[in-house]
Amino acid sequence: MRIEGKEYRTIWFENNVVKIIDQTKLPHQFIIKELRTVDDAINAIKIMEVRGAPLIGGTAAYGLTLAVQENNDPEFIKKSAKELIQSRPTAINLKWAVDRMIKKLAGINSKQILSIALNEAKEICDEDEKFCENIGINGLKIIEKIYNKKKDTVNILTHCNAGWLATINWGTATSPIYHAHKKGIPVHVWVDETRPRNQGANLTSYELNEEEVPNTIIADNTGGILMQRGEVDMCIVGTDRTLSNGDVCNKIGTYLKALAAYDNNVPFYVALPSSTIDWEIKDSKEIPIEERNSEELSHVEGVDQNNQVKKVLIYPYKSKAMNLAFDVTPAKYVTGLITEKGTCEASTQGLKDLFK
Amino acid sequence: MRIEGKEYRTIWFENNVVKIIDQTKLPHQFIIKELRTVDDAINAIKIMEVRGAPLIGGTAAYGLTLAVQENNDPEFIKKSAKELIQSRPTAINLKWAVDRMIKKLAGINSKQILSIALNEAKEICDEDEKFCENIGINGLKIIEKIYNKKKDTVNILTHCNAGWLATINWGTATSPIYHAHKKGIPVHVWVDETRPRNQGANLTSYELNEEEVPNTIIADNTGGILMQRGEVDMCIVGTDRTLSNGDVCNKIGTYLKALAAYDNNVPFYVALPSSTIDWEIKDSKEIPIEERNSEELSHVEGVDQNNQVKKVLIYPYKSKAMNLAFDVTPAKYVTGLITEKGTCEASTQGLKDLFK
């Protein structure tokens, strides 16, 4: 991942602190923030300084490492693990990463515990990076196929940010796009703005600009008519939790794009590392759907004409608003799941064949 | 229509000027603006100080009256008519109203022409008001039926603003809601924010607040999951142009909500006065879809903490954006058309039975 021409990762450990890119400040300010305690990590997840299922997992792993560094009493570590898991309800990677850390640290004595925690957190992150790279290699095949048939720019629609800012590197949905771009296949990305937090505009378009991939921001309302007009060749999105039956929980509004893709015979792919699969929940109705503060809707931040960051109220002052953060796309509307192991059908059988 | 407890219409003629409510200033400021020339009227339509298909028609009729008042030379009137029709491409009422005025004024001598133009413009507006009232009476029957079955608050989702601010009074989509509210049927409205111009939040929620109808603003992305959860009993939207086959052209994003409604067996109604029907175009691909300035996406206006209206750039400064204003919902996704003459199927036969 390149920002202003320099290579980064979204999270790293340096001089006893965890460093992150504060994503609430993007795209107007690029700020590297230090997390010194597990509470800093919990807060960063809660207020979405870090977001995206894989990066939330990585931050939780490093967060638990910070807990160990603060106080390696098993009770404190256990309490910290619980608080980390509760910091956001929908992304499954959070629980997955914390459980993996706890398992690794079980029965380790106090001398070694910090270095083991640190290694495991780094391994979780390295693994995610490798998985995202493989997702890119697997997804590239789909883009190549479309390009070989069309012999013209491949138009890809994406929703929210499942880019490198949502992972450790490469991204999930963007990884095939970056791989195609590096290979010289002409791609153009329709970036859904993704209200209310505008992660599409603020983060995905920002990323694509930095990587010099042509992209155009559109209102979330626009994807339908573009598909009707034949101006979208494929959709790729990420996911916060995919059930073993292929149902996909992702950023609110994903379901509407999947419906439009289905109605217009546009292939709709979901890119995910296997850490995002929930093998336990059988019914998507059981997925906890986070409801966030309605101020995320009613207030918007931007830069004014003096280049100052300003927050403004955009709604009538008497109005109330409701802010659900995720929805579920039934498996039948998903053309395929692009994973680190290959691409499969969004179904129980498809996932079983690939992972069991 | 009540604003701050006082009765209004959206457009009226007084002391040789046309008065409008400047809708680009709502909800933060309530400003009545005077249009003195036909160019003022053209500009008001272009920059959306007035918007909504029926109100655009009414403004065009009064605009032509201003042209007659300025200079009753037939060439000037003809040129003004042409410019008015070109001020916005998608709403069919614009052409309908101007054609009706021109037909009425044909061959009228200079002495009478102003008073005849004025009468005709007023009649177009009075007729629209009456039509909207009848739409309300017809749509009320549908809401009543749901209420009688559910015996609890009827949750209605609407997109954009097809309220009294889009018409002369009552609104189209909102008229059944206002009629139900006045009759004591408990209704609650899910108001789609409606990016990029946020007419749902800025205008529909504002209107509903003023009329004391319970309402909640949601991101345009949210309707799908609400329907999956059974939290929407029906959808009602307006339209800028309905084809004789029942295809509905309306604010961008309408199509996505219709798809979600269809997928979840939620009835999806379109409310319209017959002036919005295009009897000529047979294929929705021929409807001119307006592309507006991308600044409507990249810049947002609101009030800051000092209660000052501020405009801010919300996108990365390197990003480009694309702003299509309308989409088309195929007739098969529309449960019914609520018109001033009654409710019919969205089909050639349905419309023929009602209007021929």
Short mmCIF file of N, CA and C in Angstrom, two decimals, chain B residues 3-81:
data_model
loop_
_atom_site.label_atom_id
_atom_site.label_comp_id
_atom_site.label_asym_id
_atom_site.label_seq_id
_atom_site.Cartn_x
_atom_site.Cartn_y
_atom_site.Cartn_z
N ILE B 3 -46.09 25.71 7.77
CA ILE B 3 -44.69 25.95 8.12
C ILE B 3 -44.68 26.90 9.31
N GLU B 4 -44.04 26.48 10.35
CA GLU B 4 -44.02 27.25 11.60
C GLU B 4 -45.44 27.69 11.99
N GLY B 5 -46.39 26.77 11.81
CA GLY B 5 -47.76 27.01 12.25
C GLY B 5 -48.62 27.85 11.31
N LYS B 6 -48.06 28.27 10.17
CA LYS B 6 -48.81 29.14 9.25
C LYS B 6 -49.08 28.41 7.93
N GLU B 7 -50.25 28.67 7.33
CA GLU B 7 -50.58 28.00 6.07
C GLU B 7 -49.88 28.68 4.88
N TYR B 8 -49.33 27.86 3.99
CA TYR B 8 -48.66 28.38 2.78
C TYR B 8 -49.08 27.58 1.57
N ARG B 9 -48.68 28.10 0.38
CA ARG B 9 -48.59 27.32 -0.84
C ARG B 9 -47.14 27.45 -1.27
N THR B 10 -46.69 26.59 -2.19
CA THR B 10 -45.28 26.65 -2.58
C THR B 10 -45.00 27.74 -3.61
N ILE B 11 -46.05 28.25 -4.27
CA ILE B 11 -45.85 29.31 -5.28
C ILE B 11 -47.13 30.13 -5.37
N TRP B 12 -46.97 31.44 -5.46
CA TRP B 12 -48.13 32.31 -5.62
C TRP B 12 -47.73 33.62 -6.28
N PHE B 13 -48.74 34.33 -6.83
CA PHE B 13 -48.50 35.59 -7.54
C PHE B 13 -49.04 36.72 -6.67
N GLU B 14 -48.22 37.76 -6.50
CA GLU B 14 -48.62 38.85 -5.59
C GLU B 14 -47.90 40.12 -6.04
N ASN B 15 -48.62 41.19 -6.23
CA ASN B 15 -48.03 42.48 -6.63
C ASN B 15 -47.06 42.36 -7.82
N ASN B 16 -47.52 41.68 -8.87
CA ASN B 16 -46.74 41.54 -10.11
C ASN B 16 -45.46 40.70 -10.01
N VAL B 17 -45.28 40.03 -8.89
CA VAL B 17 -44.14 39.10 -8.81
C VAL B 17 -44.63 37.71 -8.39
N VAL B 18 -43.84 36.71 -8.77
CA VAL B 18 -44.13 35.34 -8.34
C VAL B 18 -43.32 35.07 -7.09
N LYS B 19 -43.96 34.51 -6.08
CA LYS B 19 -43.23 34.21 -4.84
C LYS B 19 -43.07 32.70 -4.67
N ILE B 20 -41.87 32.34 -4.28
CA ILE B 20 -41.56 30.92 -4.03
C ILE B 20 -40.83 30.78 -2.69
N ILE B 21 -40.83 29.56 -2.17
CA ILE B 21 -40.00 29.24 -1.00
C ILE B 21 -38.68 28.70 -1.56
N ASP B 22 -37.56 29.34 -1.20
CA ASP B 22 -36.26 28.91 -1.74
C ASP B 22 -35.85 27.59 -1.09
N GLN B 23 -36.02 26.50 -1.86
CA GLN B 23 -35.80 25.17 -1.28
C GLN B 23 -34.32 24.80 -1.14
N THR B 24 -33.44 25.58 -1.77
CA THR B 24 -32.01 25.31 -1.56
C THR B 24 -31.57 25.77 -0.17
N LYS B 25 -32.39 26.61 0.48
CA LYS B 25 -32.02 27.12 1.80
C LYS B 25 -32.59 26.27 2.93
N LEU B 26 -33.61 25.47 2.61
CA LEU B 26 -34.18 24.59 3.64
C LEU B 26 -33.21 23.45 3.95
N PRO B 27 -33.19 22.88 5.13
CA PRO B 27 -34.06 23.19 6.27
C PRO B 27 -33.49 24.26 7.20
N HIS B 28 -32.31 24.79 6.85
CA HIS B 28 -31.65 25.68 7.82
C HIS B 28 -32.22 27.10 7.81
N GLN B 29 -32.73 27.52 6.65
CA GLN B 29 -33.31 28.86 6.57
C GLN B 29 -34.61 28.80 5.78
N PHE B 30 -35.62 29.54 6.23
CA PHE B 30 -36.90 29.61 5.53
C PHE B 30 -36.98 30.98 4.86
N ILE B 31 -36.79 31.00 3.54
CA ILE B 31 -36.70 32.28 2.81
C ILE B 31 -37.70 32.29 1.66
N ILE B 32 -38.52 33.35 1.60
CA ILE B 32 -39.43 33.52 0.47
C ILE B 32 -38.74 34.41 -0.56
N LYS B 33 -38.70 33.92 -1.80
CA LYS B 33 -37.95 34.61 -2.84
C LYS B 33 -38.91 35.14 -3.90
N GLU B 34 -38.57 36.28 -4.50
CA GLU B 34 -39.41 36.85 -5.55
C GLU B 34 -38.81 36.59 -6.92
N LEU B 35 -39.64 36.12 -7.85
CA LEU B 35 -39.23 35.98 -9.25
C LEU B 35 -39.90 37.11 -10.04
N ARG B 36 -39.07 37.94 -10.70
CA ARG B 36 -39.62 39.10 -11.39
C ARG B 36 -39.65 38.94 -12.91
N THR B 37 -38.81 38.04 -13.42
CA THR B 37 -38.71 37.86 -14.87
C THR B 37 -38.74 36.37 -15.20
N VAL B 38 -38.93 36.09 -16.49
CA VAL B 38 -38.92 34.68 -16.90
C VAL B 38 -37.53 34.08 -16.65
N ASP B 39 -36.48 34.88 -16.79
CA ASP B 39 -35.13 34.38 -16.49
C ASP B 39 -34.98 33.99 -15.02
N ASP B 40 -35.62 34.75 -14.15
CA ASP B 40 -35.62 34.37 -12.72
C ASP B 40 -36.25 32.99 -12.55
N ALA B 41 -37.35 32.77 -13.29
CA ALA B 41 -38.06 31.49 -13.15
C ALA B 41 -37.20 30.35 -13.70
N ILE B 42 -36.57 30.57 -14.86
CA ILE B 42 -35.70 29.55 -15.46
C ILE B 42 -34.57 29.21 -14.49
N ASN B 43 -33.98 30.24 -13.93
CA ASN B 43 -32.87 30.03 -12.99
C ASN B 43 -33.33 29.28 -11.73
N ALA B 44 -34.50 29.64 -11.24
CA ALA B 44 -35.03 28.98 -10.03
C ALA B 44 -35.23 27.48 -10.28
N ILE B 45 -35.64 27.13 -11.50
CA ILE B 45 -35.82 25.70 -11.84
C ILE B 45 -34.45 25.04 -11.97
N LYS B 46 -33.54 25.70 -12.68
CA LYS B 46 -32.21 25.12 -12.93
C LYS B 46 -31.45 24.84 -11.63
N ILE B 47 -31.41 25.84 -10.75
CA ILE B 47 -30.61 25.65 -9.53
C ILE B 47 -31.43 25.03 -8.39
N MET B 48 -32.65 24.63 -8.75
CA MET B 48 -33.50 23.85 -7.83
C MET B 48 -33.95 24.62 -6.60
N GLU B 49 -34.14 25.93 -6.77
CA GLU B 49 -34.84 26.67 -5.71
C GLU B 49 -36.28 26.16 -5.64
N VAL B 50 -36.81 25.78 -6.81
CA VAL B 50 -38.04 24.97 -6.87
C VAL B 50 -37.68 23.65 -7.51
N ARG B 51 -38.30 22.57 -7.04
CA ARG B 51 -38.05 21.26 -7.65
C ARG B 51 -39.25 20.38 -7.35
N GLY B 52 -39.25 19.19 -7.93
CA GLY B 52 -40.43 18.33 -7.85
C GLY B 52 -41.25 18.56 -9.10
N ALA B 53 -41.60 17.45 -9.78
CA ALA B 53 -42.23 17.59 -11.10
C ALA B 53 -43.45 18.53 -11.11
N PRO B 54 -44.42 18.37 -10.21
CA PRO B 54 -45.59 19.26 -10.30
C PRO B 54 -45.24 20.73 -10.04
N LEU B 55 -44.36 20.99 -9.08
CA LEU B 55 -44.01 22.39 -8.80
C LEU B 55 -43.19 22.98 -9.95
N ILE B 56 -42.37 22.18 -10.59
CA ILE B 56 -41.65 22.67 -11.77
C ILE B 56 -42.66 23.08 -12.84
N GLY B 57 -43.71 22.28 -13.01
CA GLY B 57 -44.78 22.63 -13.96
C GLY B 57 -45.43 23.96 -13.59
N GLY B 58 -45.78 24.10 -12.32
CA GLY B 58 -46.41 25.34 -11.86
C GLY B 58 -45.50 26.55 -12.03
N THR B 59 -44.23 26.37 -11.75
CA THR B 59 -43.27 27.48 -11.88
C THR B 59 -43.10 27.85 -13.36
N ALA B 60 -43.09 26.84 -14.22
CA ALA B 60 -42.97 27.13 -15.66
C ALA B 60 -44.19 27.93 -16.14
N ALA B 61 -45.38 27.56 -15.65
CA ALA B 61 -46.59 28.29 -16.05
C ALA B 61 -46.52 29.74 -15.58
N TYR B 62 -46.14 29.94 -14.32
CA TYR B 62 -45.98 31.32 -13.82
C TYR B 62 -44.81 32.02 -14.51
N GLY B 63 -43.77 31.25 -14.86
CA GLY B 63 -42.63 31.83 -15.56
C GLY B 63 -43.05 32.41 -16.90
N LEU B 64 -43.89 31.67 -17.61
CA LEU B 64 -44.36 32.17 -18.90
C LEU B 64 -45.24 33.40 -18.70
N THR B 65 -45.97 33.43 -17.60
CA THR B 65 -46.76 34.62 -17.27
C THR B 65 -45.85 35.83 -17.06
N LEU B 66 -44.72 35.60 -16.40
CA LEU B 66 -43.75 36.70 -16.21
C LEU B 66 -43.20 37.16 -17.56
N ALA B 67 -42.99 36.21 -18.49
CA ALA B 67 -42.51 36.56 -19.83
C ALA B 67 -43.53 37.47 -20.51
N VAL B 68 -44.80 37.10 -20.42
CA VAL B 68 -45.88 37.90 -21.03
C VAL B 68 -45.90 39.30 -20.40
N GLN B 69 -45.69 39.36 -19.11
CA GLN B 69 -45.70 40.65 -18.40
C GLN B 69 -44.52 41.53 -18.84
N GLU B 70 -43.38 40.87 -19.10
CA GLU B 70 -42.19 41.62 -19.54
C GLU B 70 -42.36 42.17 -20.95
N ASN B 71 -42.85 41.28 -21.85
CA ASN B 71 -42.85 41.63 -23.27
C ASN B 71 -43.79 40.67 -23.98
N ASN B 72 -44.95 41.15 -24.40
CA ASN B 72 -45.92 40.21 -24.97
C ASN B 72 -45.77 39.98 -26.47
N ASP B 73 -44.60 40.28 -26.98
CA ASP B 73 -44.29 39.95 -28.37
C ASP B 73 -44.27 38.42 -28.54
N PRO B 74 -45.02 37.89 -29.52
CA PRO B 74 -45.10 36.42 -29.67
C PRO B 74 -43.74 35.74 -29.79
N GLU B 75 -42.78 36.41 -30.44
CA GLU B 75 -41.45 35.81 -30.58
C GLU B 75 -40.76 35.65 -29.23
N PHE B 76 -40.91 36.67 -28.38
CA PHE B 76 -40.30 36.60 -27.05
C PHE B 76 -40.95 35.49 -26.21
N ILE B 77 -42.26 35.40 -26.33
CA ILE B 77 -42.98 34.36 -25.57
C ILE B 77 -42.55 32.97 -26.03
N LYS B 78 -42.41 32.83 -27.36
CA LYS B 78 -42.01 31.54 -27.93
C LYS B 78 -40.60 31.15 -27.45
N LYS B 79 -39.70 32.14 -27.50
CA LYS B 79 -38.32 31.91 -27.06
C LYS B 79 -38.29 31.55 -25.56
N SER B 80 -39.08 32.27 -24.78
CA SER B 80 -39.14 32.00 -23.34
C SER B 80 -39.66 30.59 -23.07
N ALA B 81 -40.68 30.19 -23.84
CA ALA B 81 -41.26 28.85 -23.66
C ALA B 81 -40.20 27.79 -23.91
#
